[in-house]
Coordinates of C-alpha atoms and ligand atoms in Angstrom, one line a residue:
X360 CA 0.0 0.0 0.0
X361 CA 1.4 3.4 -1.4
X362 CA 2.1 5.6 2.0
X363 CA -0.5 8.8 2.5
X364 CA 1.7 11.8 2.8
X365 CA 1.4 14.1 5.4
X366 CA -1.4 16.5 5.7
X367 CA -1.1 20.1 7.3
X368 CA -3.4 20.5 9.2
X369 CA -3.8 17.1 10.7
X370 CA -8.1 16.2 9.4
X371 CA -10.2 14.8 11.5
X372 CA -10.5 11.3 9.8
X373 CA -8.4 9.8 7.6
X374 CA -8.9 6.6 6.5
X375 CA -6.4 4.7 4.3
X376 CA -8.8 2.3 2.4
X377 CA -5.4 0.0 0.9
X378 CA -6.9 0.0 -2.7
X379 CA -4.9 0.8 -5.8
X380 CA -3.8 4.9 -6.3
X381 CA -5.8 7.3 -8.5
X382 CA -3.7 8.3 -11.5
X383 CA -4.0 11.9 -13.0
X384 CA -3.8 10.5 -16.7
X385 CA -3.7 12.9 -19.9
X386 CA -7.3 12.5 -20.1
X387 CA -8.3 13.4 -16.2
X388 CA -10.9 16.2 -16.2
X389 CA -12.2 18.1 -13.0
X390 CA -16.0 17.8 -13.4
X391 CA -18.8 20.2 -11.7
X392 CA -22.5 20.6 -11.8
X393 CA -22.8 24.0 -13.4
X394 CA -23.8 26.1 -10.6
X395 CA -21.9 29.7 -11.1
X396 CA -20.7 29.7 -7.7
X397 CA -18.8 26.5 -8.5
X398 CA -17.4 28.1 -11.6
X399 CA -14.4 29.7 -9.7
X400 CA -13.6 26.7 -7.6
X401 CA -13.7 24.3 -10.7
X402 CA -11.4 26.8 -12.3
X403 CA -9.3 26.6 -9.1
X404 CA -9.2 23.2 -8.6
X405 CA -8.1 21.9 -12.5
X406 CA -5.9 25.7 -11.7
X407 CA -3.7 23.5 -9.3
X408 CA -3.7 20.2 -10.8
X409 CA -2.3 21.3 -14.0
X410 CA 0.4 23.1 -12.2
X411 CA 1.8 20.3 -10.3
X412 CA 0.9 18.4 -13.5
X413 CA 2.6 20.7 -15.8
X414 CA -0.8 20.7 -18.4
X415 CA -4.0 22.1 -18.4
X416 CA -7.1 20.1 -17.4
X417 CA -10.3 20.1 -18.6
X418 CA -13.5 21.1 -16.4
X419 CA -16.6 19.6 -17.7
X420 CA -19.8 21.3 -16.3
X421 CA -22.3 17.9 -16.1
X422 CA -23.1 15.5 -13.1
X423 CA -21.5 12.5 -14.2
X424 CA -20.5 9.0 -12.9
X425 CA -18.1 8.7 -15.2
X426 CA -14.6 7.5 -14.4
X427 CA -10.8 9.1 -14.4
X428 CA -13.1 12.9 -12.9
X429 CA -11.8 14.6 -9.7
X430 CA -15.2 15.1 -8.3
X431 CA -16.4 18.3 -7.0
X432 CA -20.3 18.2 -5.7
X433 CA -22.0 20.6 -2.8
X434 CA -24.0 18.9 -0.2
X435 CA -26.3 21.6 -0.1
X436 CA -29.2 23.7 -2.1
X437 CA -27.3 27.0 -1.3
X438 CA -24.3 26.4 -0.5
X439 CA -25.0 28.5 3.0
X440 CA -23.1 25.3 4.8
X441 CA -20.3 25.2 7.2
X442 CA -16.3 24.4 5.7
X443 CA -16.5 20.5 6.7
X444 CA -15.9 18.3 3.8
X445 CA -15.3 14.4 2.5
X446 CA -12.6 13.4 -0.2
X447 CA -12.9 10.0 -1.4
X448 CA -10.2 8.4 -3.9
X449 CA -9.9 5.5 -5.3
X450 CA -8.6 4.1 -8.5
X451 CA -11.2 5.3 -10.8
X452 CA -12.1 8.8 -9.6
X453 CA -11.5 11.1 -6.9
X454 CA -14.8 12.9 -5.5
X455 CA -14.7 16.0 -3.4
X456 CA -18.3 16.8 -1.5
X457 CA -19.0 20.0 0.7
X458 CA -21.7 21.9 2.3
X459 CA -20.2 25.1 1.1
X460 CA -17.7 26.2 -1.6
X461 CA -15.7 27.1 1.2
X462 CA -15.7 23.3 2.2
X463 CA -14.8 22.4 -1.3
X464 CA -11.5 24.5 -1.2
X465 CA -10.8 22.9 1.5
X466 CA -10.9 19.5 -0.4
X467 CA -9.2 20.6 -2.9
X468 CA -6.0 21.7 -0.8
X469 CA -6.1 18.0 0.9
X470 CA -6.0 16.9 -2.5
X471 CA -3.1 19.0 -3.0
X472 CA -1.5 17.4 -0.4
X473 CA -2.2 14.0 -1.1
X474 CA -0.6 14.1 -4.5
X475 CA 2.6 12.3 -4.9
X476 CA 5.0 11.5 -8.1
X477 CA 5.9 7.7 -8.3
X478 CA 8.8 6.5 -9.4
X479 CA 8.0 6.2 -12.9
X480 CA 6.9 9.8 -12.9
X481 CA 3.3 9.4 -13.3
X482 CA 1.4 11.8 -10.4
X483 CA -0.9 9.4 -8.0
X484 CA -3.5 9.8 -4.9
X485 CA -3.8 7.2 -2.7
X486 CA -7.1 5.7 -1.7
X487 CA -8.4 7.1 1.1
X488 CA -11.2 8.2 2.9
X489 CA -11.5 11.8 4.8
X490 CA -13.6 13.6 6.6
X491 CA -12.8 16.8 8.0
X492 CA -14.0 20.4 9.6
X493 CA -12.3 22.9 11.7
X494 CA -12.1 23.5 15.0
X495 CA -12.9 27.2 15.0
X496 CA -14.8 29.1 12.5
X497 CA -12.2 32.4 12.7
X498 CA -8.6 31.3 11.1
X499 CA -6.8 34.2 10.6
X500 CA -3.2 36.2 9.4
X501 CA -3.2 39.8 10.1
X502 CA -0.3 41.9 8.0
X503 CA 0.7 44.7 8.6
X504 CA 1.2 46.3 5.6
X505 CA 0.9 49.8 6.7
X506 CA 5.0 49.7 8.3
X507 CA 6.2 48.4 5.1
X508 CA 3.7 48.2 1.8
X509 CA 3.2 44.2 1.0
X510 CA 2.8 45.0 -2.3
X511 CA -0.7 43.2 -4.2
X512 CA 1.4 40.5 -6.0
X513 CA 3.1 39.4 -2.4
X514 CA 0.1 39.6 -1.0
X515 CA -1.6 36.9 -3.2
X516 CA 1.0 34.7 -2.8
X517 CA 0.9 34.7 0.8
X518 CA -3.1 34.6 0.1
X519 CA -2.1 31.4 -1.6
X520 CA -0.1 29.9 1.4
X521 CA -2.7 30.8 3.9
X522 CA -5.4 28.5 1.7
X523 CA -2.8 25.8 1.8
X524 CA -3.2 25.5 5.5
X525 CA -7.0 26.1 5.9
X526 CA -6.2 29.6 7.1
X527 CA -10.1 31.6 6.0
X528 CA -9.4 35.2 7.6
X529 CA -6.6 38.1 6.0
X530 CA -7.2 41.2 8.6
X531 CA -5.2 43.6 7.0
X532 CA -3.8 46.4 9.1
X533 CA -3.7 49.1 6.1
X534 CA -3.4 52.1 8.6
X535 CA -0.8 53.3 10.8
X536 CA 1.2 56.0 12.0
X537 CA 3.9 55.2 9.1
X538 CA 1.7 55.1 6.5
X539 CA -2.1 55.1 4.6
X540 CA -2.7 52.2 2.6
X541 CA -5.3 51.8 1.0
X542 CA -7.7 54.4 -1.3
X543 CA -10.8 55.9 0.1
X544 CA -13.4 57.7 -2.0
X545 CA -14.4 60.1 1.0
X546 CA -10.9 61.2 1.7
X547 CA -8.4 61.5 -1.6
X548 CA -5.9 63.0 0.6
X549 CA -5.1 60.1 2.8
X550 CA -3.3 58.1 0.2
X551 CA -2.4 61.4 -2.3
X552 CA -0.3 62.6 1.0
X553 CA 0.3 59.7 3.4
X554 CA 1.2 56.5 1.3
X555 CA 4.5 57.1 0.0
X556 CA 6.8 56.1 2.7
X557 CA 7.8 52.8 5.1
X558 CA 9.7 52.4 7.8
X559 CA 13.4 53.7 7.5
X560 CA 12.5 55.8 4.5
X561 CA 11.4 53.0 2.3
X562 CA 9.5 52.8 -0.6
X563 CA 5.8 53.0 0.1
X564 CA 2.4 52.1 -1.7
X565 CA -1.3 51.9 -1.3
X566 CA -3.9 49.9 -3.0
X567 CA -6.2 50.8 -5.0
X568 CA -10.2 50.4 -5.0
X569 CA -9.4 48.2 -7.7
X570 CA -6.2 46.7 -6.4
X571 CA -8.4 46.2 -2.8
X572 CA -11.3 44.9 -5.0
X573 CA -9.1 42.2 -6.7
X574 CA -7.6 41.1 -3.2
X575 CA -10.8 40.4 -2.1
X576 CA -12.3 38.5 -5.0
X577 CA -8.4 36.6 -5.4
X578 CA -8.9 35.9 -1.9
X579 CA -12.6 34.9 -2.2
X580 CA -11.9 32.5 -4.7
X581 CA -9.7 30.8 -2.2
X582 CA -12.1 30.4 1.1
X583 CA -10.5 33.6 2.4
X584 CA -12.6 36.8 3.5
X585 CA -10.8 40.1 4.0
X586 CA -11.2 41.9 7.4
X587 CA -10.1 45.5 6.4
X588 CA -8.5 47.4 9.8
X589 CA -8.4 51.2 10.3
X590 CA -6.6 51.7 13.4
X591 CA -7.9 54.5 16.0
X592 CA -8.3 56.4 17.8
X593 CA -4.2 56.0 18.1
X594 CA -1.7 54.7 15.1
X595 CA -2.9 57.4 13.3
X596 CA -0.4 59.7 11.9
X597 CA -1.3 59.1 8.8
X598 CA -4.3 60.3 8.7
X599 CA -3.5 63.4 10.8
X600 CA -0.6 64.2 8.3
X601 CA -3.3 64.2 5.3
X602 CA -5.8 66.0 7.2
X603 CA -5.0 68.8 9.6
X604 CA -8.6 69.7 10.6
X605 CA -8.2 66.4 12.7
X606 CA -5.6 68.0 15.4
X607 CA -6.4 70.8 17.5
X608 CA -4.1 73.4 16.0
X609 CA -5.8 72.4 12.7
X610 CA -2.1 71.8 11.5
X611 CA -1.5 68.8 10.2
X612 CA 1.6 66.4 11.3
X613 CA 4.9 65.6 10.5
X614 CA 5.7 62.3 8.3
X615 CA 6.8 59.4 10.9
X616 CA 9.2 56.8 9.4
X617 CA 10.3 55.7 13.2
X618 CA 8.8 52.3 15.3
X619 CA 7.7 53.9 18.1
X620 CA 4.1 53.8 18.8
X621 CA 1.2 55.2 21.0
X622 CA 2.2 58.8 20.2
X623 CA -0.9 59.9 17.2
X624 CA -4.1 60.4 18.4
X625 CA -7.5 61.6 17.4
X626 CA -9.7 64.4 19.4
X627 CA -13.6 63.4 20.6
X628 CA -14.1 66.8 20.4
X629 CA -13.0 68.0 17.0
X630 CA -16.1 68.4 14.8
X631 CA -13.6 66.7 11.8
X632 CA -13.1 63.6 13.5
X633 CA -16.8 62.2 13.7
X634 CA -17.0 62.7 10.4
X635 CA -13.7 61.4 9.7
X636 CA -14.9 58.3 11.7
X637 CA -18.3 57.8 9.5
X638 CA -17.5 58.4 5.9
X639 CA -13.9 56.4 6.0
X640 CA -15.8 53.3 7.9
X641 CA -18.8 53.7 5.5
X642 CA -16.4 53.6 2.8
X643 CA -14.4 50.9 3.3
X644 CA -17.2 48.8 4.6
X645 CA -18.9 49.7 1.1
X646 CA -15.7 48.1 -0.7
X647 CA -15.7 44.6 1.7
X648 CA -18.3 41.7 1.4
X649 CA -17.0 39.9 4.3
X650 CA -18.9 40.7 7.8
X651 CA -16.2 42.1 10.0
X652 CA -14.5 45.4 9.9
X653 CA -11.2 46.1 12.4
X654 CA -11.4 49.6 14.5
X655 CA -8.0 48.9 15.9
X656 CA -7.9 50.1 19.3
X657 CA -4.6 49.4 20.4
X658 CA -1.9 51.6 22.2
X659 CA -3.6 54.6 22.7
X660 CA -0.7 55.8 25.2
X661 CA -1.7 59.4 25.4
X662 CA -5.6 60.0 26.2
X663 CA -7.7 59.4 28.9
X664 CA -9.8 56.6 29.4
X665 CA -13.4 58.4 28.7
X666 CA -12.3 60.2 26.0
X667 CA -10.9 56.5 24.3
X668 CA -14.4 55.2 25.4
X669 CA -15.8 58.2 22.8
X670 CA -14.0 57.5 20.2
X671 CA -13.7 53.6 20.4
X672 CA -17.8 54.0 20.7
X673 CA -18.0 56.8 17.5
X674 CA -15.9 53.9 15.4
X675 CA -17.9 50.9 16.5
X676 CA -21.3 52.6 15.7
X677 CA -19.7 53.9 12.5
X678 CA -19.1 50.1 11.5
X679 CA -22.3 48.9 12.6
X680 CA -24.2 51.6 11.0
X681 CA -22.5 50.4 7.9
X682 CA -23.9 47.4 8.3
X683 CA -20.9 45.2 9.6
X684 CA -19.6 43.8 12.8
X685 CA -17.0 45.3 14.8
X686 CA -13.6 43.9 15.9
X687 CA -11.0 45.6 17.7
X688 CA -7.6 45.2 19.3
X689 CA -7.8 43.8 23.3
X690 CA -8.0 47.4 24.8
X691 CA -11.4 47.8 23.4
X692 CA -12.6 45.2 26.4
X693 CA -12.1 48.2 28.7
X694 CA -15.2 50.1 27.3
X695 CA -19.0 49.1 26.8
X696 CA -19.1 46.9 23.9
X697 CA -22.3 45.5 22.0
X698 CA -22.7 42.0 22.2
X699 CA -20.6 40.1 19.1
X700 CA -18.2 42.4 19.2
X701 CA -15.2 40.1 18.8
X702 CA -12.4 41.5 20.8
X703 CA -8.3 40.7 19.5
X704 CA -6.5 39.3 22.6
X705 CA -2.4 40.1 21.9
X706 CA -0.7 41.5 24.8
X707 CA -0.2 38.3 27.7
X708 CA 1.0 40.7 30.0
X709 CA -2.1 42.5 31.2
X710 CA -5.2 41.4 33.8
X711 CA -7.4 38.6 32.5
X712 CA -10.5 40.7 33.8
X713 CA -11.2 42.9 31.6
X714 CA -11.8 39.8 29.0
X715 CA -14.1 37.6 31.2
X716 CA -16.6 40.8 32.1
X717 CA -16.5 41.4 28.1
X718 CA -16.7 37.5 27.5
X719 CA -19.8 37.7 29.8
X720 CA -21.2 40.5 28.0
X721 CA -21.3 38.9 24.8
X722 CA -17.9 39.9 23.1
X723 CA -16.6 37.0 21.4
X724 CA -12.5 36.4 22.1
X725 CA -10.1 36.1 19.0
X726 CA -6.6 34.8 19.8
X727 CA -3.8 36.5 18.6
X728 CA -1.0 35.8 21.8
X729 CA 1.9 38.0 21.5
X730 CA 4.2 34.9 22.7
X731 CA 2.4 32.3 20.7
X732 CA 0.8 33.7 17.4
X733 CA 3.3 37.1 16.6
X734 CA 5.0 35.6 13.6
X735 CA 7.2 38.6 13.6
X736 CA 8.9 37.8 17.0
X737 CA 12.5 35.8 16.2
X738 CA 12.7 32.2 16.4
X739 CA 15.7 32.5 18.8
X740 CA 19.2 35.4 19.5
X741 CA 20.3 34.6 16.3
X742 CA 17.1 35.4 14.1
X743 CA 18.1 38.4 11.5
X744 CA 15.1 39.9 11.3
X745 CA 11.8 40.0 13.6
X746 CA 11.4 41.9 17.7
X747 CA 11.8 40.2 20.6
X748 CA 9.2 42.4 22.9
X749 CA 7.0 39.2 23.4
X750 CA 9.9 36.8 23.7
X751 CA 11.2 34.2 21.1
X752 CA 9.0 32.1 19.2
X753 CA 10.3 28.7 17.8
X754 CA 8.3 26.4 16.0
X755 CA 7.3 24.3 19.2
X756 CA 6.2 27.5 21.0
X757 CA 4.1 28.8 17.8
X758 CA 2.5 24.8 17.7
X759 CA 2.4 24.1 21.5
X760 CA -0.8 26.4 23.0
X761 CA -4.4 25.9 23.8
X762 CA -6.6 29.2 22.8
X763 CA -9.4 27.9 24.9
X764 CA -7.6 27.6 28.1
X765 CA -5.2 30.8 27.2
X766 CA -7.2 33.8 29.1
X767 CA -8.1 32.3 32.5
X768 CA -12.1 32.5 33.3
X769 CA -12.6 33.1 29.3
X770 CA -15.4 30.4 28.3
X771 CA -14.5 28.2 25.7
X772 CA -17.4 29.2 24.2
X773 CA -16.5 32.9 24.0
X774 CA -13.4 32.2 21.8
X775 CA -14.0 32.5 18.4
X776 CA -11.1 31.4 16.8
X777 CA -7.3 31.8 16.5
X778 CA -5.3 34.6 14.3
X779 CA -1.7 35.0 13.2
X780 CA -0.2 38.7 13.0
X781 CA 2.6 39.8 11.5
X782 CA 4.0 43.5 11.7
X783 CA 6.5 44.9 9.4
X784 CA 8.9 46.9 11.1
X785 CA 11.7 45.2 10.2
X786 CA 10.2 42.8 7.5
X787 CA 10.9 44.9 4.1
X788 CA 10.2 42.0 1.2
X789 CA 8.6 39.0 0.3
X790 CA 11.5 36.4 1.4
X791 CA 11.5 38.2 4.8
X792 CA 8.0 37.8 5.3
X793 CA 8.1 34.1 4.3
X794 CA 11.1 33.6 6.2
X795 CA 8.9 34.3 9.4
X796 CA 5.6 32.8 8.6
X797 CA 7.4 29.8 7.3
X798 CA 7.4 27.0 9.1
X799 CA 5.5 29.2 12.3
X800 CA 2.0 29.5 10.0
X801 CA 1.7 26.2 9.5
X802 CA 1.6 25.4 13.2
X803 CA -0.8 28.3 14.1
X804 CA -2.8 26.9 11.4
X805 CA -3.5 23.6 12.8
X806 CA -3.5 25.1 16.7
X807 CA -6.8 26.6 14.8
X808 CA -8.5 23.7 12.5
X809 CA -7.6 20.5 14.1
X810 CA -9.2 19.0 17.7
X811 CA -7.0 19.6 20.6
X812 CA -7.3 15.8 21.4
X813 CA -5.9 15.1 17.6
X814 CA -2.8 17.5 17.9
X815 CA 0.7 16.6 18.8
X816 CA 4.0 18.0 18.7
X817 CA 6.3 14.9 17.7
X818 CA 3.4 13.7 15.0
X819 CA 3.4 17.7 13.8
X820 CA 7.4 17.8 13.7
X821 CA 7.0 14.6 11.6
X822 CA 4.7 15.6 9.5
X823 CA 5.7 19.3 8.7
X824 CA 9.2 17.6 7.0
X825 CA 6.9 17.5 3.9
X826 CA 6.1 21.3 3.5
X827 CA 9.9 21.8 3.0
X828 CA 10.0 20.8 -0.7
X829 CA 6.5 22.4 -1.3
X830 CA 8.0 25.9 0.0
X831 CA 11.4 25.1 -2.3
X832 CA 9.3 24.7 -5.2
X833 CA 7.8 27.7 -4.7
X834 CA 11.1 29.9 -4.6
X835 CA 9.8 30.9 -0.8
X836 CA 12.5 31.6 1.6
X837 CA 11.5 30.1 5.3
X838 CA 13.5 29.0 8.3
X839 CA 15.1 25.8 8.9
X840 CA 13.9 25.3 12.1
X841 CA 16.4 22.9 14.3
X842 CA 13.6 21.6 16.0
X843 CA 12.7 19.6 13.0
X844 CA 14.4 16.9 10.8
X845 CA 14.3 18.2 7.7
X846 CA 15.2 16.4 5.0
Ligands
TNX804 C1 2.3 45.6 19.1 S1 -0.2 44.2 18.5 C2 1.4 46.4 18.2 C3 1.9 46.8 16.9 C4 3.4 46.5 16.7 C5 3.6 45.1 17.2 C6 5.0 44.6 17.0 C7 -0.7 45.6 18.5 C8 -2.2 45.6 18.6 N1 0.1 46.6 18.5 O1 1.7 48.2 16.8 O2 3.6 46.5 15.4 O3 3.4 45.0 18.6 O4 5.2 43.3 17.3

């Protein structure tokens, strides 16, 4: 019996059923019944066949019993189901059922996984049987593209990665004191002014409406929705450089190129800043399908607590009269929140209590530990790029956590799922970026789909060995890590 390869994340089931392979043969077709929402996952699915094949394959829009077909079938009328899904292979066909297209792409990416190259070249499947859902609904990267631009072609390739692992949430952080990211119709200036520099001086960049329009539809494609984040009422220096009527000498500020934060600030006061507040939230909720927008929150070093409470309440109800759901950075717990609020746990450091009273008030927790889930923190001393404020994270660390037992006297009930971050101070390019999500995402990524009672370290150590030619044949830089046998 051929061996299964590795699968990242570990699935719930997996059955190895000891027949014959599946063969992907010069006449294999991906077939589909020809729903339009199935269009762009056929398309995907024959997409990355034929690359690992090296030809194009066929999609044939028909039900059909027919054999040599990689199957792809929803479970469901309208697709409205959750992301579990079944892949059965065999010698004749390979079918791939789900209650959503969501579900599907996850199928498909198994498949991925499962395909080998035998030894006389031919590309082969072996017969199993999964079945498989996540663990948390909320599987999430958050990049920071606002300390150093990720520009859009970098950004679909890490898109591509995070589908790989099952990953179904990009936050983007396009606002920060460094630099305005991404075009809003309301306000011209904010990217005309306030986009053209990084960190150090560097290049800068913004995206778009279209650029931001094909990110999300690229990342649609893939299972991924886009949660958009506009950071206030602090990490705003952008903003308050492109528009002076939002500081009170109606001057507007300085460029900042440094890595300090907690310095910009809006006014509750101002007249410009409600307004500010409404027509940028409007605006960009306008552009994103998904549910959630991001209000940021964090680091506000430099107000008072009632005023924070203003403005954290003026951005929320900006979002919500948008008609999305608000989620913000863990300081947001300290003020009233509406219930499904979903609240970004980072910093380890502070009081638990804040998080159960908001937990009990209906905020839902998203897990994002500094120590745990920052894949910009160095993997050890010797790491050239990355911070070290929440320690060092090696692979173990990253892999090694429980999100439902994390904030003491949190539910497990409240905690919606688990999120990656990665900030850009020091991370200028694609290989650096890969270089720190690579091996860590991988690990977060299975801390978030698979049952804690599956997962474990020495299995996931084993098993991640694979990836390593997978991230070669990519071209992506990523870190050797010594805790692991590569080969
Ligand atoms: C903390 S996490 C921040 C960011 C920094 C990051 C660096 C959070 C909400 N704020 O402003 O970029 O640490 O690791």
């Amino acid at each position: 019996m051929p061996a299964v390869p590795a699968l990242i994340p570990k699935p719930a089931r997996l059955e190895a059923t000891g027949g014959d392979p599946f063969v992907i043969s010069e006449s294999t077709t991906v077939v589909v019944n020809g729903r339009p929402d199935l269009i762009g996952i056929a398309v995907l699915a024959a997409d990355l066949l034929g690359r690992v094949t090296g030809r194009s394959i066929e999609i044939r829009y028909a039900e059909s019993d027919a054999p040599d077909v990689v199957r792809l079938r929803l479970t469901t009328a309208d697709g409205e189901g959750d992301e579990s899904y079944k892949l059965v292979s065999n010698a004749g066909r390979v079918d791939l059922e789900a209650r959503s297209p969501a579900g599907l792409v996850r199928a498909i990416v198994t498949l991925r996984q499962l395909l080998t190259t035998a030894p006389d070249g031919s590309l082969r499947v072996p017969a199993v049987v999964i079945e498989d859902a996540p663990r948390y609904a909320w599987r999430g990267l958050s990049i920071d593209v606002a300390r150093h631009f990720v520009a859009k072609r970098d950004l679909k390739v890490i898109i591509g990665l995070m589908a790989h692992y099952k990953l179904n949430v990009l936050h983007l952080h396009l606002t920060d004191d460094q630099g305005w990211r991404l075009q809003v119709r309301s306000r011209p200036q904010l990217t005309r002014l306030s986009s053209g520099t990084s960190v150090n001086g560097d290049p800068g960049g913004f995206y778009t409406a279209d650029d931001y329009a094909d990110i999300v539809a690229f990342a649609s494609v893939r299972g991924v929705r886009v949660v958009p984040e506009i950071d206030v009422p602090g990490h705003v220096n952008a903003a308050t450089h492109a528009y002076g009527n939002l500081t009170p000498s109606g001057e507007p500020t300085d460029v900042y190129t440094g890595i300090e934060v907690g310095f910009s600030r809006l006014y509750a006061d101002l007249p410009a800043t409600g307004d500010f507040l409404r027509e940028v939230f409007a605006d960009v909720a306008e552009m994103t399908p998904g549910d959630y927008v991001h209000i940021g929150g964090d680091e506000v070093l430099t107000m008072e607590p009632a005023e924070y409470a203003t403005l954290v309440a003026a951005a929320s109800d900006a979002v919500r009269a948008a008609g999305k759901k608000v989620v913000g950075w863990q300081e947001i717990a300290s003020t009233p929140l509406e219930p499904g609020t979903v609240v970004q746990y980072w910093d380890t450091r502070v009081d638990p209590a804040p998080f159960v009273a908001a937990a009990e008030a209906g905020a839902l927790l998203l897990m994002s530990p500094g120590s745990k889930a920052y894949l910009d923190m160095k993997y050890d001393a010797s790491t050239p790029l990355g911070l070290e404020w929440a320690g060092h994270i090696e692979l173990r660390d990253a892999y090694d956590w429980e999100p439902s037992t994390l904030v003491p006297g949190v539910p497990a009930e409240s905690v919606i799922g688990v999120e990656a971050a990665i900030w850009t101070e020091t991370l200028r390019d694609l290989p650096a970026l890969t270089s720190m999500l690579l091996p860590r995402l991988a690990a977060i990524a299975e801390v978030a789909w698979t049952e804690p009672e599956q997962r474990d370290w020495e299995d996931f150590r084993t098993r991640v060995v694979g990836q390593g030619p997978f991230w070669d044949r990519l071209g992506l830089s990523w870190y050797r890590s010594p805790q692991v046998d590569w080969r």
